[in-house]
One Martini backbone bead per residue (centre of mass of N, CA, C, O) as a GRO file, in nm:
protein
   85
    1UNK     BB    1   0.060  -0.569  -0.907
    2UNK     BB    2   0.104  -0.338  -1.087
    3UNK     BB    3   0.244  -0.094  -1.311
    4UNK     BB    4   0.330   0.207  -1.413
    5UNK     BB    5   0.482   0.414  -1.637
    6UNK     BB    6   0.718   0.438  -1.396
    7UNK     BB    7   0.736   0.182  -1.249
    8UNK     BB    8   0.552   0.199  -1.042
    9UNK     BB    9   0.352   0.055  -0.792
   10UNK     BB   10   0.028  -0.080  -0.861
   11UNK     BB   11  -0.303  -0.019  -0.643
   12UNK     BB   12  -0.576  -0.178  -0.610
   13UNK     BB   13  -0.937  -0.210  -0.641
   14UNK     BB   14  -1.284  -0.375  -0.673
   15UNK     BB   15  -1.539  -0.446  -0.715
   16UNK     BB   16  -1.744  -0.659  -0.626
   17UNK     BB   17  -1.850  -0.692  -0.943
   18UNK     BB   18  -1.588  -0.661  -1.094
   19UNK     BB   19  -1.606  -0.364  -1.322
   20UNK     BB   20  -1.436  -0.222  -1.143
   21UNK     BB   21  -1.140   0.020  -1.082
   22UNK     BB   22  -0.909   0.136  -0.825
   23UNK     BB   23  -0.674   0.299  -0.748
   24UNK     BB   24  -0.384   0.343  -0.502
   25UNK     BB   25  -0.186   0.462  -0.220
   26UNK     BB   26   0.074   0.419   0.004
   27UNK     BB   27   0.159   0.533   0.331
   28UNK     BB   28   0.393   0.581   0.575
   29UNK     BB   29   0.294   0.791   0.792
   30UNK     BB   30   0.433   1.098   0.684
   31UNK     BB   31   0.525   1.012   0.400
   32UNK     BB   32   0.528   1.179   0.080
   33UNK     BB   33   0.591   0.850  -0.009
   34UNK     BB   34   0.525   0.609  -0.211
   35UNK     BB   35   0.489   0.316  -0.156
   36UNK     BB   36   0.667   0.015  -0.269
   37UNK     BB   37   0.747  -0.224  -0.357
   38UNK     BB   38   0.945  -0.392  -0.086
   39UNK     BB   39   0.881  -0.165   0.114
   40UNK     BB   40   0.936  -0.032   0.416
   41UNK     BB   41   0.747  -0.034   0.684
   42UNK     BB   42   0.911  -0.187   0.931
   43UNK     BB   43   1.132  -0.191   1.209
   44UNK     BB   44   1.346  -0.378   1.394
   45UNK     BB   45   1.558  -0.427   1.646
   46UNK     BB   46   1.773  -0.595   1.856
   47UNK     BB   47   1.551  -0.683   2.082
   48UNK     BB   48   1.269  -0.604   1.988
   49UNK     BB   49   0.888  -0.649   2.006
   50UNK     BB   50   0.791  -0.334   1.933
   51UNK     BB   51   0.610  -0.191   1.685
   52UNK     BB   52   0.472   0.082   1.434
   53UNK     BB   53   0.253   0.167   1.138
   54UNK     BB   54   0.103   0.373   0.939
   55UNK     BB   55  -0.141   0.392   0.742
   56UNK     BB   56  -0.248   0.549   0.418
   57UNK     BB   57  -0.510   0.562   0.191
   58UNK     BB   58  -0.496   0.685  -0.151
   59UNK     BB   59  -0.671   0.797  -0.408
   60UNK     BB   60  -0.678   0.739  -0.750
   61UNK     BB   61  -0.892   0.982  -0.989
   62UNK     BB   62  -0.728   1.056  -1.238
   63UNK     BB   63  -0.907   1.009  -1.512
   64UNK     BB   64  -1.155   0.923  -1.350
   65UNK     BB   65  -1.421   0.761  -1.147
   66UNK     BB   66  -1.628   0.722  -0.905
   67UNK     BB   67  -1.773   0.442  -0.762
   68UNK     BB   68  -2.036   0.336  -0.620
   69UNK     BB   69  -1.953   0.087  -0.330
   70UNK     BB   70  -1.747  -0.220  -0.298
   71UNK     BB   71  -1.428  -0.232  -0.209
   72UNK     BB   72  -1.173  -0.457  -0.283
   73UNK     BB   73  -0.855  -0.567  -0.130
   74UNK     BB   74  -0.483  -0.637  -0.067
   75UNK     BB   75  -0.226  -0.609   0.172
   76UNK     BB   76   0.101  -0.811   0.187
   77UNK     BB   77   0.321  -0.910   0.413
   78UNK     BB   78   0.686  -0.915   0.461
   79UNK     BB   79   0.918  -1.073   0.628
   80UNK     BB   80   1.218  -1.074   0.812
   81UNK     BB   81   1.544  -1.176   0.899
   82UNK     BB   82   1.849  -0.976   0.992
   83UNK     BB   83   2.220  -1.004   1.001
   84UNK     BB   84   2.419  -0.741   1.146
   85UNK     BB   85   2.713  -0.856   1.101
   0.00000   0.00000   0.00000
């Protein structure tokens, strides 16, 4: 996605009919600090083979207006593995 003004990763989504577009922010468990790009979803550590994490996707419509339809978007997770010695 894009940057919005103060560079913070900004998450989009648009109608099927491709005419309309509308942000939103991504928020991992209680966190009250919006997910940015590269930001830690999951940590595993050595040993462990199961954790989870809620997501919750917040509309931001300030300055804009919600539009009735269908819209997609898509969010992409990157693993990693990383040797803690």
């Amino acid at each position: 996605g894009d940057s919005d003004d103060n560079g913070k990763q900004k998450f989009t989504m648009k109608n099927t009919q491709g005419s309309d577009e509308l942000d939103y922010e991504v928020y991992v468990e209680n966190s009250s600090t919006a997910l940015v790009s590269g930001g830690e979803v999951l940590y595993l550590s050595a040993g462990e083979n199961i954790n989870h994490a809620e997501l919750t996707f917040v509309m931001q419509t300030v300055g804009g207006a919600e539009y009735a339809g269908e819209y997609k978007g898509t969010v992409t997770f990157t693993a990693s593995v990383e040797d803690d010695n």
